[in-house]
Amino acid sequence: MRDMIAIIICKFARFIINILGKNGGSKPGDLALKISPNILSRLSYPKIFIMVTGTNGKTSTTNMISRILSASGKKVVTNSMGDNLLIGAATSILLSSNLRGKLNADAIVLEMDEMVLAKHLNDFPVTDLLITNFFRDQLDRAGEMATVITKIGDAISLYDGRLFVCADDPNSYNIDHSNRLTFGLGCGRFSVAPEGYKEVSEGKFCPKCHERLIYEYYQYSHLGGFKCECGYKRIDPDLEAIVDSSDEFLITKAFYGIEEGYKFKTRSMGLYHVYNEISAIAVTAFHGVNPCVMEEVLSNFELGIGRMETIKMSNGRTALLNLVKNPTGVNEVIKYIVNLPKNDNKNHLNQTVLLVLGDAVVDGTDVSWIWDADFEALKALDLTRFICTGKRGYDMALRLKYGQIGEAIVLEDLGAAVREFATTGGFVLSTYSNLFDVRDELGGVN
Amino acid sequence: MYDQVLDLYGDRGNIAALRYRCEERGIDFDIDSCDIGDGKIDFSQYNLIFIGGGADYEQSMVAKDLRSRKMGIVDALENGAFALLICGGYQLFGQYYIDSSGNKISGLGVFDYYTKAAEAGKRCIGNVLIEAELEADGLGATKILGFENHGGQTYGVENPFGRVLYGNGNHFEAGLEGIMTDSLIGTYLHGPLLPKNPILTDFIIKKGLRIKELEPLDNSLENRAFNSIYKALL
């Protein structure tokens, strides 16, 4: 009875929030869990239950998997907005449940925050767990990365579903499981030789013996062909792709219905995007989806809110909006911006970079990570202006000052910062807590 | 030292702040790094020594190498060099550190203080405001702002760096933060520490160069950054 009331409240809350035209997010699930704290363990779930965790690429990969499964004819429940704490998952789940607690779906695909997953993995009948990668992220909430991995490893030791991990990431590849499938990228045109490579932060040391890892090549950050003197090394994964052109990649050996040599069209978003694609392919291929269906979805895949999102402002100027939350994410976005084709780049001359830095819990209350990101790479652009805002806008301005990158205008009021930005347009990098407000402001520019 | 290993929490921002504030004044700023297994280094040739923080196992890797360099470092500090030690570097100058798995890592033993990891999963995390007597000439206390994130609980410090006005400090609700002597500051404050605290940065530069005065710089952005967080903490 309590569960039924919780479900009704959840649905009613969403209904009210919709009427008010607000971005309700995870409030309905929050209310439901307050009424019936253990409701999620008593629902009847569909046969396919996929969870996606890891540092980077969770939201995009979750969306790819759920859209591919939908395109293959399955009814899918997902938390596609990046609401990856328990209350966000609860919102998605309960809204698609009937009043008796049965989900009306063939598959459920949930993005999960790493620490939430470590605590709750075995509360759900998960059939497939995908770990995208482990990077330095939000250390203040989780302690050091090693602690996060240990906690997730502990949860996985009690887990009896399938595990998908990236063979190129020494941090997550070290998590063993009797029912494990691996994916990764082979050395290709965009791989980088180790000499002079500066991007690695986390993952320099062997997680088994703590000696320094040796790399034959890097893909990005610490992902690549690693090995250690102790014998721990990347082994060719079950599903491997090689990227030799910016718009397609090739599968190197057969994997669940995908033939060796199959070429997938991709959108040129960089290798980190291909990692999301290959992991989504691994999971959906296992569930019998035809590669043509995957390709159709992936080649038309629009990244989510704040992922390479182009916003046309009403004054005719454009903004390229990106959510950033850790050094690797910033590095990849900046690499993309700096490497835009010359023609495009010319359009971006005399433009502005708007940096929005918050320190809410979802952002990570410790903003020191901005010092580990390579903002210096922005010097390659002929930008004339930096504007900083958000609660930690001044920290960002100091990062630019002491990094000798540029002098920033700091505007404490978000609306004022966006209006100033809009006079030229350009690039926007924002942490999560401000993302939706920034987006609304960009949409409302006159 | 050990910048490839002890590089957590943006501590490299401290080096950027020291560099910027030296170079703006025409003071040459050369930096050498000392890694595990490097040959003997003549520390007496340097004005400043910096050691940051790392995760538990990175710290244990560093400890042995650091102990082998103890004499050189202590001599340099006695002869006018100044050291800034953050988090792990600070802990390693004490007697020992017992990490979260119960391993005991011997420190340099320069001081009597010692550190033990808090009980499982507990860490001091959050913004910290302290007040430190940077100048002995009675100019009053300087407020310093940072961010702490440490499981290690340090006890037995005789000369703390500052009084805690907000946050924890050396251990949960310690009230006192870090260590300060004539030749070094050890602290748990990340942030990174120096960019938002220009008076402290200049204090360290003066100590390293053994001078009393530095040409003033425009600190308005730093002060605004400081005040925006300071106000939120009150």
XYZ file of C-alpha atoms in Angstrom:
680
model
C 0.000 0.000 0.000
C 2.816 2.343 0.949
C 4.507 1.522 -2.356
C 1.375 2.319 -4.290
C 1.073 5.676 -2.544
C 4.729 6.398 -3.328
C 4.173 5.607 -7.016
C 1.079 7.805 -7.123
C 2.912 10.676 -5.418
C 5.810 10.315 -7.844
C 3.538 10.470 -10.891
C 1.493 13.287 -9.392
C 4.626 15.323 -8.611
C 5.823 14.996 -12.189
C 2.363 16.033 -13.414
C 2.423 19.189 -11.259
C 5.995 20.000 -12.242
C 5.022 19.670 -15.902
C 2.071 22.019 -15.412
C 4.385 24.549 -13.789
C 6.703 24.175 -16.760
C 9.702 23.494 -14.534
C 12.706 21.277 -14.922
C 11.642 18.914 -12.138
C 14.579 16.531 -12.469
C 14.695 14.000 -9.688
C 12.197 15.584 -7.271
C 9.380 13.049 -7.897
C 11.671 10.103 -7.116
C 12.994 11.914 -4.073
C 9.441 12.257 -2.697
C 8.614 8.623 -3.442
C 11.743 7.335 -1.665
C 10.876 9.439 1.367
C 7.468 7.743 1.538
C 8.728 4.221 0.856
C 12.515 3.996 1.194
C 12.951 0.427 -0.089
C 10.378 0.524 -2.858
C 12.957 -0.003 -5.621
C 13.854 -3.474 -4.367
C 10.211 -4.611 -4.527
C 9.335 -3.729 -8.129
C 9.136 -6.227 -10.992
C 11.735 -5.299 -13.559
C 12.126 -6.310 -17.215
C 14.507 -9.136 -18.215
C 17.184 -6.795 -19.531
C 18.533 -4.485 -16.832
C 21.563 -2.467 -17.915
C 23.533 -0.109 -15.695
C 26.186 2.284 -16.954
C 28.782 3.780 -14.637
C 32.305 5.198 -14.846
C 33.767 8.671 -14.941
C 33.258 9.932 -18.473
C 30.691 9.167 -21.150
C 27.950 7.763 -18.909
C 25.122 9.921 -20.214
C 25.987 9.631 -23.908
C 26.536 5.886 -23.679
C 23.307 5.353 -21.741
C 21.432 7.266 -24.415
C 23.112 5.321 -27.219
C 22.244 1.977 -25.656
C 18.643 2.909 -24.941
C 18.079 4.333 -28.423
C 19.645 1.322 -30.122
C 17.445 -1.013 -28.080
C 14.400 1.147 -28.879
C 15.260 1.111 -32.582
C 15.437 -2.673 -32.433
C 11.818 -2.701 -31.269
C 12.185 -2.882 -27.500
C 10.322 -0.700 -25.062
C 12.995 0.978 -22.958
C 13.025 2.891 -19.670
C 16.008 5.157 -19.059
C 17.195 8.170 -17.059
C 18.466 9.971 -20.118
C 18.867 13.383 -18.519
C 21.952 12.529 -16.526
C 20.050 12.349 -13.215
C 22.326 9.596 -12.016
C 21.872 9.635 -8.266
C 19.449 7.169 -6.693
C 16.606 9.698 -6.682
C 17.087 10.296 -10.421
C 16.958 6.581 -11.160
C 13.921 6.236 -8.887
C 12.133 8.985 -10.822
C 12.629 7.220 -14.161
C 11.739 3.812 -12.783
C 8.618 4.783 -10.850
C 7.201 6.961 -13.606
C 7.140 3.923 -15.905
C 5.791 1.547 -13.297
C 2.124 0.658 -12.957
C 0.493 1.023 -9.554
C 1.238 -2.590 -8.666
C 4.944 -1.954 -9.155
C 5.417 -3.654 -12.519
C 7.475 -1.851 -15.139
C 5.923 -1.534 -18.518
C 9.136 -2.149 -20.527
C 11.350 -4.763 -22.214
C 14.581 -3.228 -21.012
C 15.818 -0.698 -18.499
C 19.006 1.286 -19.047
C 20.216 3.382 -16.122
C 23.133 5.706 -15.801
C 24.495 5.479 -12.251
C 26.878 7.637 -10.303
C 29.934 5.601 -9.249
C 29.426 5.860 -5.505
C 25.694 5.201 -5.762
C 26.433 2.145 -7.865
C 28.962 0.817 -5.368
C 26.284 1.000 -2.699
C 23.236 -0.155 -4.636
C 24.374 -2.425 -7.506
C 23.123 -5.576 -5.819
C 19.792 -4.032 -4.795
C 18.652 -4.376 -8.414
C 18.420 -7.428 -10.708
C 21.115 -6.023 -13.030
C 21.930 -8.236 -16.026
C 24.588 -6.034 -17.646
C 26.947 -3.575 -15.989
C 29.030 -1.330 -18.239
C 31.978 0.575 -16.790
C 33.038 3.252 -19.249
C 36.358 4.248 -17.622
C 37.797 5.684 -14.419
C 39.321 9.155 -14.367
C 39.978 11.659 -11.659
C 36.588 13.148 -10.835
C 34.862 14.740 -7.879
C 37.463 13.583 -5.414
C 35.909 15.449 -2.556
C 32.821 13.269 -2.514
C 34.525 9.980 -3.116
C 38.029 10.211 -1.754
C 40.726 9.213 -4.150
C 39.926 7.311 -7.311
C 41.493 4.142 -5.913
C 38.873 4.090 -3.158
C 36.056 4.377 -5.691
C 37.426 1.482 -7.708
C 37.860 -0.667 -4.613
C 34.279 -0.019 -3.544
C 32.905 -0.824 -6.991
C 35.114 -3.946 -7.135
C 33.665 -5.066 -3.790
C 30.126 -4.626 -5.119
C 31.016 -6.542 -8.288
C 32.425 -9.478 -6.325
C 28.837 -10.125 -5.160
C 27.280 -9.427 -8.550
C 26.264 -12.255 -10.870
C 25.399 -10.464 -14.125
C 27.679 -9.636 -17.057
C 30.388 -6.996 -16.789
C 31.614 -4.891 -19.711
C 34.926 -3.067 -19.222
C 37.344 -1.104 -21.366
C 40.566 -2.992 -22.114
C 42.442 0.282 -22.722
C 41.833 1.704 -19.258
C 44.217 0.125 -16.722
C 41.990 1.300 -13.868
C 38.757 -0.400 -14.852
C 40.372 -3.328 -16.710
C 41.740 -4.481 -13.372
C 38.224 -5.247 -12.124
C 37.852 -8.948 -12.726
C 34.674 -10.954 -12.979
C 33.815 -14.484 -14.070
C 31.363 -13.187 -16.670
C 33.288 -10.355 -18.292
C 33.420 -8.950 -21.819
C 35.933 -6.319 -22.878
C 35.924 -3.617 -25.523
C 38.566 -1.173 -26.746
C 40.287 0.556 -29.615
C 43.377 -0.714 -31.409
C 46.311 1.479 -32.354
C 45.093 3.643 -35.229
C 45.624 6.918 -37.015
C 44.691 9.079 -34.041
C 46.680 7.174 -31.451
C 49.642 9.053 -30.002
C 53.210 7.893 -29.400
C 54.371 7.999 -25.754
C 57.259 10.412 -26.373
C 56.371 13.868 -25.125
C 52.812 12.866 -24.193
C 51.558 15.047 -21.345
C 47.919 14.207 -20.824
C 48.031 11.457 -18.240
C 46.865 12.286 -14.768
C 45.267 9.287 -13.108
C 46.345 5.799 -14.052
C 50.069 6.277 -14.427
C 50.755 3.410 -12.080
C 49.911 -0.231 -12.225
C 46.852 -0.919 -10.059
C 48.270 -4.352 -9.230
C 51.894 -3.668 -8.272
C 52.031 0.151 -8.301
C 55.024 0.338 -10.634
C 54.922 2.893 -13.437
C 52.998 1.645 -16.482
C 54.645 1.530 -19.884
C 52.598 2.525 -22.939
C 53.123 1.520 -26.556
C 50.620 4.178 -27.622
C 47.951 6.385 -26.117
C 44.393 7.028 -27.333
C 43.588 9.897 -24.984
C 44.411 10.650 -21.365
C 45.615 7.358 -19.811
C 43.710 5.101 -22.222
C 45.898 3.086 -24.567
C 48.196 0.108 -25.008
C 49.548 -0.272 -21.485
C 51.685 -2.914 -19.848
C 53.560 -3.396 -16.613
C 56.660 -5.331 -15.601
C 54.500 -7.446 -13.291
C 52.671 -8.865 -16.299
C 49.484 -6.812 -16.051
C 48.732 -5.504 -19.533
C 46.100 -4.726 -22.105
C 44.977 -7.888 -23.849
C 43.202 -7.617 -27.196
C 39.575 -7.116 -26.198
C 36.556 -9.205 -27.183
C 35.279 -6.293 -29.255
C 37.914 -4.087 -30.838
C 37.719 -1.274 -33.362
C 40.410 0.626 -35.217
C 39.847 4.267 -36.091
C 41.685 5.277 -39.241
C 39.446 8.033 -40.524
C 37.391 10.699 -38.817
C 34.064 9.341 -40.013
C 34.270 5.576 -39.644
C 35.832 2.773 -37.641
C 36.479 -0.867 -38.379
C 35.725 -3.921 -36.252
C 38.825 -6.149 -36.081
C 37.184 -9.464 -35.209
C 33.743 -11.011 -35.113
C 31.605 -10.279 -32.048
C 28.006 -11.482 -31.501
C 26.584 -10.990 -34.962
C 29.029 -8.298 -36.082
C 31.420 -9.586 -38.724
C 35.136 -8.977 -38.816
C 35.884 -5.958 -41.004
C 32.466 -4.364 -40.468
C 32.740 -0.584 -40.782
C 30.673 1.729 -38.624
C 30.040 5.283 -39.715
C 30.713 7.741 -36.907
C 30.364 11.460 -36.347
C 33.739 13.126 -35.980
C 33.610 13.985 -32.308
C 36.938 12.550 -31.267
C 38.119 9.254 -29.840
C 36.281 9.636 -26.562
C 33.064 9.603 -28.570
C 34.146 6.424 -30.389
C 34.732 4.826 -26.984
C 31.115 5.551 -26.088
C 30.014 4.062 -29.393
C 32.076 0.894 -29.145
C 30.864 0.240 -25.600
C 27.228 0.730 -26.639
C 27.833 -1.633 -29.566
C 29.299 -4.253 -27.227
C 26.279 -4.242 -24.921
C 23.603 -4.143 -27.626
C 25.334 -6.713 -29.854
C 25.263 -9.099 -26.930
C 21.498 -8.617 -26.779
C 21.197 -9.567 -30.427
C 20.747 -6.189 -32.088
C 21.636 -6.098 -35.781
C 24.661 -3.851 -36.526
C 22.691 -1.988 -39.219
C 20.261 -0.840 -36.530
C 23.144 0.333 -34.333
C 24.736 2.199 -37.194
C 21.503 3.960 -38.059
C 21.158 5.199 -34.485
C 24.829 6.088 -33.976
C 25.255 7.993 -37.234
C 22.243 10.168 -36.375
C 23.048 10.422 -32.697
C 22.550 13.874 -31.291
C 24.569 14.239 -28.141
C 22.618 15.229 -25.076
C 22.110 18.597 -23.478
C 25.419 20.364 -23.080
C 27.351 17.859 -25.161
C 28.708 19.688 -28.196
C 25.351 21.429 -28.315
C 25.042 24.271 -30.791
C 22.604 26.928 -29.665
C 21.533 29.627 -32.059
C 20.801 32.766 -30.076
C 18.026 35.068 -31.197
C 20.551 37.782 -32.113
C 21.950 35.421 -34.755
C 25.133 34.540 -32.852
C 25.891 30.957 -31.947
C 27.101 29.249 -28.806
C 28.725 25.829 -28.592
C 27.686 24.606 -25.149
C 29.575 21.902 -23.290
C 29.125 20.404 -19.865
C 32.487 19.913 -18.166
C 33.115 18.212 -14.861
C 36.700 17.011 -14.779
C 40.110 17.648 -16.357
C 39.799 15.005 -19.070
C 36.413 16.337 -20.139
C 37.828 19.861 -20.398
C 40.868 18.624 -22.335
C 38.729 16.782 -24.878
C 36.381 19.740 -25.407
C 39.290 22.148 -25.840
C 41.001 19.764 -28.261
C 37.800 19.691 -30.286
C 37.449 23.483 -30.288
C 41.082 24.089 -31.190
C 40.977 21.521 -33.995
C 37.826 22.806 -35.652
C 38.384 23.097 -39.410
C 40.040 26.345 -40.487
C 36.831 27.672 -42.058
C 34.907 27.124 -38.897
C 37.724 28.461 -36.873
C 37.693 31.726 -38.746
C 34.089 32.174 -37.717
C 35.178 31.791 -34.162
C 37.783 34.533 -34.365
C 37.044 37.452 -32.085
C 34.739 35.244 -30.136
C 34.378 34.639 -26.472
C 34.857 31.725 -24.144
C 32.316 31.744 -21.321
C 33.395 29.623 -18.361
C 30.784 28.772 -15.745
C 32.198 27.146 -12.621
C 30.026 25.979 -9.739
C 30.854 24.111 -6.538
C 27.538 22.432 -5.761
C 27.649 18.785 -4.688
C 26.924 17.606 -8.241
C 29.858 19.660 -9.528
C 32.224 18.540 -6.804
C 32.664 21.041 -3.979
C 36.428 21.061 -4.536
C 37.159 23.113 -7.645
C 40.904 22.435 -7.640
C 40.462 20.100 -10.612
C 40.507 23.120 -12.951
C 44.259 23.284 -12.294
C 44.702 19.769 -13.636
C 42.949 20.603 -16.895
C 44.924 21.929 -19.846
C 43.234 25.319 -20.268
C 46.599 26.483 -21.620
C 45.640 24.752 -24.888
C 43.152 27.604 -25.451
C 46.113 29.850 -26.232
C 46.125 28.250 -29.687
C 42.919 30.134 -30.499
C 42.862 33.795 -31.418
C 40.275 34.526 -28.815
C 39.773 37.989 -27.606
C 37.702 37.487 -24.509
C 37.161 35.247 -21.529
C 34.122 35.699 -19.296
C 33.867 33.809 -16.014
C 30.769 33.333 -13.902
C 29.179 30.876 -11.482
C 29.815 30.682 -7.770
C 33.488 29.942 -8.414
C 33.904 32.292 -11.359
C 36.762 34.063 -9.606
C 38.648 30.792 -9.124
C 38.324 30.261 -12.852
C 39.583 33.769 -13.584
C 42.617 33.118 -11.366
C 43.244 29.858 -13.226
C 43.413 31.853 -16.465
C 45.539 34.576 -14.895
C 48.151 32.358 -13.260
C 48.152 29.998 -16.228
C 49.006 33.099 -18.281
C 46.149 32.242 -20.615
C 44.250 35.494 -20.523
C 42.588 38.172 -18.499
C 38.975 37.377 -17.756
C 35.937 39.494 -17.106
C 34.145 38.142 -14.037
C 30.422 38.746 -13.850
C 28.811 37.265 -10.760
C 25.328 37.416 -12.266
C 24.832 34.526 -14.671
C 22.334 36.412 -16.819
C 24.664 39.380 -17.166
C 27.534 37.058 -18.108
C 25.466 35.348 -20.797
C 24.255 38.690 -22.213
C 27.842 39.924 -22.408
C 28.873 36.654 -24.047
C 26.035 36.913 -26.554
C 27.437 40.085 -28.110
C 29.933 37.856 -29.934
C 28.913 34.254 -29.252
C 31.530 31.528 -29.052
C 32.174 28.658 -26.677
C 30.534 27.916 -23.345
C 31.941 25.469 -20.800
C 29.738 24.929 -17.768
C 29.653 22.656 -14.745
C 26.469 20.706 -14.104
C 24.693 22.810 -11.485
C 24.562 25.811 -13.802
C 24.079 23.966 -17.084
C 20.318 24.268 -17.404
C 20.257 27.903 -16.285
C 22.989 28.794 -18.762
C 21.108 27.002 -21.473
C 17.889 28.843 -20.629
C 19.734 32.166 -20.601
C 21.345 31.433 -23.979
C 17.932 30.573 -25.383
C 16.457 33.777 -23.993
C 19.020 36.223 -25.369
C 17.403 39.167 -27.138
C 59.550 17.277 -5.557
C 57.807 14.177 -6.911
C 55.544 16.284 -9.090
C 54.804 13.229 -11.261
C 53.506 11.293 -8.269
C 52.249 13.735 -5.669
C 50.015 15.752 -7.942
C 46.548 15.540 -6.457
C 44.050 18.357 -6.103
C 45.590 20.883 -8.461
C 48.593 21.587 -6.263
C 50.539 22.592 -9.358
C 48.557 25.831 -9.149
C 50.891 26.775 -6.283
C 53.876 26.607 -8.592
C 51.989 28.677 -11.179
C 51.271 31.336 -8.540
C 54.879 31.458 -7.317
C 56.157 31.651 -10.883
C 53.741 34.391 -11.915
C 54.413 36.550 -8.887
C 58.188 36.215 -9.307
C 58.246 36.830 -13.028
C 55.969 39.870 -12.801
C 58.664 41.397 -10.596
C 61.539 40.416 -12.847
C 62.713 37.658 -10.520
C 63.987 34.623 -12.452
C 62.020 31.499 -11.685
C 63.712 28.221 -12.579
C 62.191 24.955 -11.604
C 63.787 21.517 -11.384
C 61.906 18.408 -10.480
C 63.114 15.591 -8.309
C 61.584 12.196 -9.050
C 61.865 8.847 -7.299
C 65.241 7.261 -8.059
C 66.865 10.445 -9.375
C 70.528 10.927 -8.502
C 71.768 12.973 -5.560
C 70.483 16.526 -5.572
C 72.199 19.514 -3.989
C 69.235 21.093 -2.222
C 71.351 23.967 -0.931
C 71.251 25.458 -4.429
C 67.535 26.125 -4.188
C 65.461 28.878 -2.583
C 62.225 26.943 -2.380
C 61.266 23.304 -2.023
C 57.711 22.212 -2.781
C 56.086 18.854 -2.039
C 52.419 18.172 -2.758
C 50.033 15.380 -1.874
C 49.085 12.012 -3.320
C 46.948 8.969 -2.672
C 48.081 6.431 -0.063
C 50.111 4.132 -2.275
C 51.761 6.973 -4.119
C 52.792 8.352 -0.776
C 54.355 5.073 0.321
C 56.347 4.984 -2.935
C 57.713 8.440 -2.245
C 58.515 7.960 1.437
C 61.581 5.770 0.992
C 63.164 8.005 -1.619
C 62.447 11.072 0.473
C 64.069 9.542 3.562
C 67.251 8.952 1.562
C 67.411 12.699 0.882
C 66.744 13.807 4.451
C 70.208 15.189 5.277
C 70.355 17.302 2.122
C 66.897 18.747 2.683
C 67.417 19.498 6.372
C 70.766 21.176 5.649
C 69.221 23.342 2.938
C 66.391 24.429 5.249
C 68.866 25.265 8.022
C 70.816 27.373 5.571
C 68.039 29.594 4.348
C 65.867 27.630 1.923
C 62.114 27.569 2.542
C 59.751 24.636 2.020
C 56.028 24.513 1.284
C 54.575 21.107 2.061
C 50.974 20.300 1.246
C 49.054 17.337 2.628
C 51.198 14.243 1.884
C 54.403 16.281 1.898
C 53.414 17.729 5.271
C 52.638 14.285 6.721
C 55.956 12.853 5.542
C 57.965 15.411 7.521
C 56.540 13.930 10.728
C 57.330 10.647 12.488
C 55.046 8.333 10.580
C 51.781 7.954 8.715
C 49.474 4.985 9.245
C 47.427 4.718 6.058
C 43.837 3.567 5.588
C 44.920 -0.078 5.181
C 46.933 0.039 8.414
C 50.370 0.243 6.769
C 52.834 2.318 8.692
C 54.893 4.626 6.485
C 57.910 6.116 8.241
C 58.341 9.826 7.712
C 61.481 11.959 7.748
C 61.098 12.473 11.472
C 62.045 16.135 11.212
C 59.214 16.855 13.652
C 57.489 14.905 16.413
C 54.002 15.001 14.951
C 52.450 11.861 13.513
C 49.455 11.004 11.357
C 46.884 8.235 11.401
C 44.166 7.639 8.833
C 40.707 8.302 10.228
C 38.351 5.367 10.612
C 37.213 3.844 7.342
C 35.659 6.229 4.902
C 35.928 9.330 7.070
C 37.705 12.358 5.678
C 37.970 16.023 6.554
C 36.487 17.623 3.447
C 35.483 21.184 2.722
C 36.458 24.815 2.639
C 38.823 25.990 5.353
C 39.516 29.457 6.657
C 42.456 29.971 8.972
C 44.232 32.904 10.529
C 48.041 32.833 10.545
C 50.690 35.146 12.001
C 52.828 35.497 8.919
C 54.896 38.464 10.073
C 56.588 38.501 13.452
C 56.448 42.303 13.552
C 52.941 42.439 14.958
C 51.172 43.445 11.765
C 48.395 41.136 12.797
C 47.013 37.928 11.465
C 46.439 37.066 7.822
C 43.309 35.176 6.851
C 44.009 32.254 4.544
C 41.469 30.286 2.560
C 41.792 26.775 1.184
C 40.096 23.444 0.723
C 40.897 20.409 2.850
C 40.422 16.812 1.786
C 42.328 14.410 3.965
C 41.704 11.149 5.759
C 44.955 11.530 7.701
C 44.616 12.925 11.233
C 47.767 14.677 12.411
C 48.553 15.005 16.117
C 51.367 16.470 18.152
C 52.158 19.605 16.140
C 53.977 22.145 18.296
C 53.956 25.189 16.023
C 50.726 25.275 14.036
C 50.460 27.291 10.851
C 47.186 28.918 11.901
C 43.999 28.955 13.952
C 40.992 27.455 12.205
C 38.062 29.835 11.794
C 36.097 27.491 9.535
C 36.717 23.805 8.769
C 38.704 21.107 10.579
C 42.479 21.528 10.352
C 45.010 18.920 11.474
C 42.280 16.478 12.456
C 38.516 16.530 12.920
C 37.599 19.753 14.736
C 41.257 20.343 15.515
C 41.005 24.122 15.719
C 44.616 24.334 14.604
C 45.991 23.797 11.148
C 49.369 22.787 9.726
C 52.838 23.602 10.950
C 54.950 26.707 10.502
C 58.583 27.253 11.425
C 61.119 29.750 10.235
C 62.001 27.542 7.274
C 58.794 25.828 6.267
C 55.021 25.707 6.111
C 53.245 22.373 6.151
C 49.477 22.377 5.645
C 46.446 20.402 4.533
C 45.152 23.327 2.512
C 44.607 22.656 -1.163
C 42.511 24.885 -3.353
C 45.197 25.238 -4.683
C 46.409 27.255 -1.723
C 48.407 30.109 -3.200
C 46.389 31.696 -6.046
C 43.678 33.038 -3.717
C 46.149 33.970 -0.954
C 48.606 36.443 -2.521
C 49.948 37.700 0.829
C 50.968 34.155 1.698
C 52.498 33.627 -1.735
C 54.581 36.761 -1.361
C 55.529 35.740 2.185
C 56.926 32.462 0.832
C 58.806 34.237 -1.956
C 60.332 36.644 0.564
C 61.332 33.778 2.835
C 62.888 31.879 -0.054
C 64.838 34.904 -1.227
C 65.614 36.058 2.308
C 64.349 39.559 1.605
C 61.955 41.800 3.520
C 60.162 43.656 0.746
C 58.631 42.866 -2.617
C 57.355 45.262 -5.213
C 53.522 45.370 -4.825
C 51.315 43.764 -7.485
C 47.684 44.340 -8.320
C 45.814 41.866 -6.117
C 42.291 42.985 -6.892
C 41.224 39.788 -8.662
C 42.768 37.645 -5.922
C 41.021 39.684 -3.254
C 37.678 39.482 -4.993
C 38.137 35.710 -5.347
C 38.983 35.472 -1.665
C 36.069 37.638 -0.565
C 33.472 35.830 -2.653
C 34.243 32.577 -0.812
C 34.931 34.267 2.538
C 31.491 35.866 2.553
C 29.841 32.544 1.784
C 31.553 30.906 4.767
C 30.464 33.461 7.352
